[in-house]
Short mmCIF file of C-alpha atoms in Angstrom, two decimals:
data_model
loop_
_atom_site.label_atom_id
_atom_site.label_comp_id
_atom_site.label_asym_id
_atom_site.label_seq_id
_atom_site.Cartn_x
_atom_site.Cartn_y
_atom_site.Cartn_z
CA MET A 20 -69.74 0.61 160.26
CA ASN A 21 -67.60 -2.49 160.58
CA ILE A 22 -68.31 -5.29 158.09
CA PRO A 23 -66.53 -8.52 159.12
CA LEU A 24 -64.42 -10.04 156.34
CA LEU A 25 -64.53 -13.84 156.64
CA SER A 26 -62.30 -16.36 154.91
CA GLY A 27 -65.36 -18.47 154.01
CA ILE A 28 -68.78 -19.46 155.30
CA ALA A 29 -67.58 -22.02 157.86
CA PRO A 30 -67.47 -19.52 160.77
CA ILE A 31 -71.16 -18.63 160.41
CA ALA A 32 -72.74 -21.73 158.86
CA GLU A 33 -73.93 -23.14 162.19
CA GLY A 34 -75.96 -20.00 162.85
CA TYR A 35 -78.37 -20.60 159.96
CA ASP A 36 -80.76 -23.34 158.90
CA GLY A 37 -81.43 -22.10 155.39
CA PHE A 38 -79.32 -20.54 152.65
CA ILE A 39 -80.54 -18.55 149.65
CA LEU A 40 -77.71 -18.62 147.15
CA ASP A 41 -77.15 -16.44 144.11
CA LEU A 42 -75.91 -18.21 140.99
CA TRP A 43 -73.73 -16.08 138.71
CA GLY A 44 -70.63 -14.85 140.51
CA VAL A 45 -71.30 -17.07 143.54
CA LEU A 46 -71.69 -20.63 142.29
CA HIS A 47 -70.41 -20.28 138.72
CA ASP A 48 -68.93 -17.80 136.24
CA GLY A 49 -71.10 -18.78 133.28
CA ALA A 50 -68.91 -21.70 132.27
CA HIS A 51 -67.39 -23.31 135.37
CA PRO A 52 -68.14 -23.62 139.10
CA MET A 53 -66.47 -20.92 141.16
CA PRO A 54 -63.42 -22.10 143.13
CA GLY A 55 -64.53 -23.63 146.41
CA ALA A 56 -68.26 -23.47 145.64
CA LEU A 57 -68.86 -27.20 145.22
CA GLU A 58 -67.09 -28.03 148.46
CA ALA A 59 -69.15 -25.40 150.29
CA LEU A 60 -72.37 -26.92 148.93
CA HIS A 61 -71.25 -30.40 150.00
CA ARG A 62 -70.40 -29.17 153.49
CA LEU A 63 -73.72 -27.39 153.96
CA GLY A 64 -75.58 -30.45 152.73
CA ALA A 65 -73.72 -32.63 155.21
CA MET A 66 -74.99 -30.31 157.95
CA ASP A 67 -78.59 -30.79 156.70
CA LYS A 68 -78.90 -27.12 155.78
CA ARG A 69 -81.70 -26.15 153.40
CA ILE A 70 -80.34 -24.64 150.18
CA VAL A 71 -82.41 -22.77 147.60
CA ILE A 72 -80.72 -21.13 144.63
CA LEU A 73 -82.38 -17.82 143.77
CA SER A 74 -81.28 -16.56 140.38
CA ASN A 75 -82.14 -13.56 138.24
CA ALA A 76 -81.74 -15.74 135.17
CA PRO A 77 -84.44 -14.87 132.60
CA ARG A 78 -85.26 -18.52 131.91
CA ARG A 79 -87.56 -21.15 133.41
CA SER A 80 -86.26 -22.83 136.55
CA ALA A 81 -85.99 -26.25 134.88
CA SER A 82 -83.86 -24.76 132.13
CA VAL A 83 -81.52 -23.17 134.67
CA MET A 84 -81.23 -26.45 136.57
CA HIS A 85 -80.30 -28.25 133.36
CA ARG A 86 -77.69 -25.66 132.46
CA ILE A 87 -75.93 -25.61 135.83
CA ALA A 88 -75.85 -29.42 135.84
CA GLU A 89 -73.93 -29.18 132.56
CA ILE A 90 -71.54 -26.74 134.22
CA GLY A 91 -70.96 -29.15 137.09
CA ILE A 92 -73.43 -28.14 139.81
CA ALA A 93 -75.31 -31.38 140.42
CA ARG A 94 -79.01 -31.38 141.32
CA SER A 95 -78.17 -33.28 144.52
CA LEU A 96 -76.22 -30.29 145.88
CA TYR A 97 -79.27 -28.08 146.54
CA ASP A 98 -82.91 -28.45 147.56
CA ASP A 99 -84.58 -26.22 145.01
CA LEU A 100 -84.06 -23.41 142.51
CA LEU A 101 -86.19 -20.41 141.63
CA SER A 102 -85.44 -18.08 138.74
CA SER A 103 -86.76 -14.64 137.88
CA GLY A 104 -87.67 -16.11 134.50
CA GLU A 105 -89.94 -18.64 136.21
CA ALA A 106 -91.65 -15.88 138.20
CA THR A 107 -92.09 -13.87 134.99
CA TRP A 108 -93.51 -16.85 133.09
CA ARG A 109 -96.04 -17.63 135.82
CA TRP A 110 -97.26 -14.02 135.80
CA LEU A 111 -97.52 -13.96 132.01
CA LYS A 112 -99.40 -17.27 132.10
CA ARG A 113 -101.98 -15.57 134.31
CA GLY A 114 -102.45 -12.84 131.69
CA GLY A 115 -99.53 -10.47 132.16
CA PRO A 116 -99.92 -6.74 131.55
CA GLY A 117 -102.81 -7.05 129.11
CA GLY A 118 -102.81 -7.24 125.34
CA ARG A 119 -101.59 -10.09 123.14
CA ARG A 120 -98.69 -8.69 121.14
CA PHE A 121 -95.24 -8.04 122.57
CA TYR A 122 -91.99 -6.66 121.23
CA PRO A 123 -89.08 -8.89 122.32
CA ILE A 124 -85.73 -7.74 123.66
CA MET A 125 -84.61 -11.31 124.01
CA ALA A 126 -81.71 -13.63 123.25
CA ALA A 127 -82.41 -16.77 121.24
CA ARG A 128 -81.26 -18.85 124.22
CA ASP A 129 -84.21 -17.47 126.23
CA ALA A 130 -86.85 -18.65 123.74
CA SER A 131 -88.13 -21.34 126.12
CA MET A 132 -89.60 -18.47 128.16
CA LEU A 133 -92.41 -18.42 125.59
CA ASP A 134 -93.37 -22.09 125.86
CA GLY A 135 -97.00 -22.50 126.85
CA LEU A 136 -97.79 -18.79 126.53
CA GLU A 137 -100.44 -17.50 124.17
CA PHE A 138 -98.87 -14.25 123.07
CA GLU A 139 -97.93 -12.99 119.63
CA VAL A 140 -94.44 -11.70 118.87
CA THR A 141 -94.25 -8.54 116.79
CA SER A 142 -91.22 -6.97 115.16
CA SER A 143 -92.90 -3.55 115.18
CA ILE A 144 -92.82 -1.52 118.39
CA ASP A 145 -95.77 0.47 117.01
CA ASN A 146 -97.96 -2.65 117.01
CA ALA A 147 -96.88 -3.97 120.41
CA ASP A 148 -98.99 -4.03 123.57
CA PHE A 149 -95.94 -4.46 125.79
CA ILE A 150 -92.19 -5.12 125.70
CA LEU A 151 -90.78 -8.40 127.01
CA ASN A 152 -87.20 -7.78 128.10
CA THR A 153 -85.12 -10.83 129.03
CA GLY A 154 -81.72 -9.47 128.00
CA VAL A 155 -79.28 -9.16 125.12
CA GLU A 156 -78.00 -11.62 122.56
CA GLY A 157 -74.30 -10.81 122.45
CA ALA A 158 -71.53 -10.03 124.91
CA ASN A 159 -70.77 -6.76 123.11
CA ASP A 160 -74.34 -5.42 123.06
CA LYS A 161 -74.84 -2.04 124.71
CA VAL A 162 -77.88 -0.26 126.14
CA ALA A 163 -77.43 2.45 123.51
CA ASP A 164 -78.13 -0.13 120.80
CA PHE A 165 -81.79 -0.16 121.91
CA GLU A 166 -82.24 3.60 122.29
CA ASN A 167 -84.61 4.12 119.35
CA ILE A 168 -86.86 1.24 120.39
CA LEU A 169 -86.90 2.38 124.00
CA ARG A 170 -87.78 5.94 123.04
CA ALA A 171 -90.60 4.75 120.79
CA GLY A 172 -91.99 2.46 123.48
CA ALA A 173 -91.74 5.09 126.22
CA ALA A 174 -93.49 7.64 124.01
CA ARG A 175 -96.44 5.25 123.76
CA GLY A 176 -96.31 4.40 127.47
CA LEU A 177 -95.88 0.71 126.70
CA PRO A 178 -95.33 -1.43 129.80
CA MET A 179 -92.02 -3.27 129.87
CA VAL A 180 -91.81 -6.68 131.56
CA CYS A 181 -88.26 -7.16 132.83
CA ALA A 182 -87.34 -10.78 133.56
CA ASN A 183 -83.90 -9.97 135.01
CA PRO A 184 -83.33 -6.86 137.17
CA ASP A 185 -79.53 -7.32 137.11
CA LEU A 186 -77.57 -4.52 135.46
CA VAL A 187 -74.49 -6.61 134.64
CA VAL A 188 -73.20 -10.15 135.04
CA MET A 189 -69.63 -11.40 135.08
CA HIS A 190 -69.20 -13.98 132.31
CA ARG A 191 -65.77 -15.61 132.39
CA GLY A 192 -64.41 -12.53 134.09
CA LYS A 193 -65.97 -10.01 131.67
CA ALA A 194 -68.92 -7.74 132.49
CA GLU A 195 -71.95 -8.07 130.22
CA ILE A 196 -75.14 -6.02 130.42
CA CYS A 197 -78.39 -7.65 131.55
CA ALA A 198 -82.05 -6.83 131.06
CA GLY A 199 -82.05 -4.58 134.11
CA ALA A 200 -79.69 -2.10 132.43
CA ILE A 201 -82.11 -1.75 129.52
CA ALA A 202 -85.08 -1.44 131.89
CA GLN A 203 -83.26 1.24 133.88
CA ARG A 204 -82.80 3.31 130.72
CA TYR A 205 -86.46 2.76 129.81
CA GLU A 206 -87.52 4.18 133.17
CA GLU A 207 -85.25 7.19 132.63
CA LEU A 208 -87.17 7.82 129.41
CA GLY A 209 -90.47 7.66 131.30
CA GLY A 210 -91.46 4.11 130.44
CA PRO A 211 -93.19 1.90 133.05
CA VAL A 212 -91.40 -1.31 134.08
CA GLN A 213 -92.69 -4.41 135.87
CA TYR A 214 -89.71 -6.22 137.46
CA PHE A 215 -89.41 -9.88 138.43
CA GLY A 216 -86.54 -11.12 140.59
CA LYS A 217 -84.16 -9.76 143.20
CA PRO A 218 -84.35 -7.33 145.00
CA HIS A 219 -88.13 -7.16 144.65
CA PRO A 220 -90.13 -8.71 147.55
CA PRO A 221 -92.52 -11.08 145.69
CA ILE A 222 -89.78 -13.51 144.63
CA TYR A 223 -88.55 -13.77 148.23
CA ARG A 224 -92.00 -14.85 149.38
CA ASP A 225 -91.88 -17.69 146.86
CA CYS A 226 -88.34 -18.52 147.95
CA PHE A 227 -89.26 -18.70 151.64
CA ALA A 228 -92.04 -21.14 150.75
CA LEU A 229 -89.46 -23.40 149.08
CA LEU A 230 -87.12 -23.14 152.06
CA GLY A 231 -89.81 -24.01 154.59
CA ILE A 232 -88.11 -22.10 157.41
CA ALA A 233 -90.39 -19.81 159.39
CA ASP A 234 -87.72 -18.00 161.41
CA ARG A 235 -86.12 -15.50 159.05
CA GLY A 236 -83.34 -14.95 161.54
CA ARG A 237 -82.15 -18.43 160.61
CA VAL A 238 -81.91 -17.68 156.87
CA LEU A 239 -78.83 -16.27 155.12
CA ALA A 240 -78.77 -14.88 151.57
CA VAL A 241 -75.44 -15.06 149.74
CA GLY A 242 -74.75 -12.93 146.67
CA ASP A 243 -72.23 -10.78 144.86
CA SER A 244 -74.47 -7.77 144.16
CA LEU A 245 -75.14 -5.02 146.68
CA ARG A 246 -77.97 -3.70 144.51
CA THR A 247 -79.91 -6.97 144.17
CA ASP A 248 -78.69 -9.67 146.57
CA ILE A 249 -77.93 -7.58 149.64
CA ALA A 250 -80.69 -5.02 149.07
CA GLY A 251 -83.14 -7.86 148.57
CA ALA A 252 -82.01 -9.59 151.75
CA ASN A 253 -82.33 -6.36 153.73
CA ALA A 254 -85.86 -5.76 152.40
CA ALA A 255 -86.87 -9.36 153.14
CA GLY A 256 -85.63 -9.14 156.73
CA ILE A 257 -82.83 -11.69 156.45
CA ASP A 258 -79.06 -11.50 156.76
CA GLY A 259 -76.97 -11.04 153.64
CA LEU A 260 -73.43 -12.27 152.97
CA LEU A 261 -71.59 -10.31 150.26
CA VAL A 262 -69.25 -12.17 147.91
CA LEU A 263 -66.50 -9.73 146.91
CA GLY A 264 -65.18 -11.69 143.93
CA GLY A 265 -68.19 -11.05 141.68
CA ILE A 266 -69.50 -7.95 139.96
CA HIS A 267 -68.01 -5.57 142.54
CA GLN A 268 -64.53 -7.06 142.22
CA GLU A 269 -63.08 -4.25 140.12
CA GLU A 270 -64.76 -1.56 142.21
CA LEU A 271 -63.43 -3.01 145.47
CA THR A 272 -59.93 -3.87 144.30
CA GLY A 273 -57.78 -1.48 146.28
CA GLY A 274 -60.94 0.36 147.29
CA ASP A 275 -63.08 0.77 150.36
CA LEU A 276 -65.80 -1.80 151.02
CA GLU A 277 -67.65 0.37 153.51
CA THR A 278 -67.74 3.33 151.11
CA ALA A 279 -69.27 1.12 148.42
CA ILE A 280 -71.82 -0.20 150.91
CA LYS A 281 -72.80 3.29 152.05
CA ARG A 282 -73.15 4.37 148.42
CA GLN A 283 -75.69 1.59 147.83
CA GLY A 284 -77.46 2.18 151.15
CA VAL A 285 -77.46 -1.49 152.16
CA ILE A 286 -75.85 -3.47 154.98
CA PRO A 287 -74.42 -6.99 154.60
CA LYS A 288 -73.92 -9.09 157.71
CA ALA A 289 -70.40 -9.96 156.55
CA ALA A 290 -68.32 -10.40 153.42
CA VAL A 291 -66.23 -13.21 151.92
CA PRO A 292 -63.73 -13.13 149.03
CA VAL A 293 -65.56 -16.02 147.31
CA PHE A 294 -68.25 -18.53 148.26
CA ARG A 295 -66.15 -21.24 149.86
CA TRP A 296 -66.04 -23.22 153.04
#
């Protein structure tokens, strides 16, 4: 296996009409745009490329758009944005897993996920019909902090709705757990999980509709996670470009890219140090 290492996206940009871009670790670090990202967006826009941001953020798409505009990623730099939180909300709006009461594993910043939904929050796992998992409140939270709740829910066979399949995210250079890490532990305990977001196929179907490009050979997904971004691209039948400076940075520093790729069982088209032109 020989994965080309490119200096940026310029050498391959002409070969694609549409780009599906990850957010955290590709376009920003949680507080600032990644070095070179804004220029790359400008350059792609000047070439009339279609750009859809596909994020595993557990918030509504409008909320994510507002937040990244605050960070410095202007709405004019991309055509559309779809979040896993939006996909989750739409499913819950249609009725969700059944039942009216849910136990939240949710940060206060994700509260807008509940707007317009007719569910009842309960603080008792014994009274819940399902668990809504959008992620943790603090940077120092660990999966083990939720062990008792997860065991109680799994024992009852409660469905968990996971609005972010990511295991970790890099926030200002520090790894923080995401909802996916909690969901993974819940599955280990025997609990059923309904996932929304990458790498699961339904969100790619919605994303392709936003792109409006029929030929999947002309679409490139760019992300920093082998497990979600590249695996999702492979499953959707599109090329994937791996950004090395994201969540795999520590693993790949002084390491072997191809070994890491084989371990995950996925194949990127190429790799770049960061998302830049």
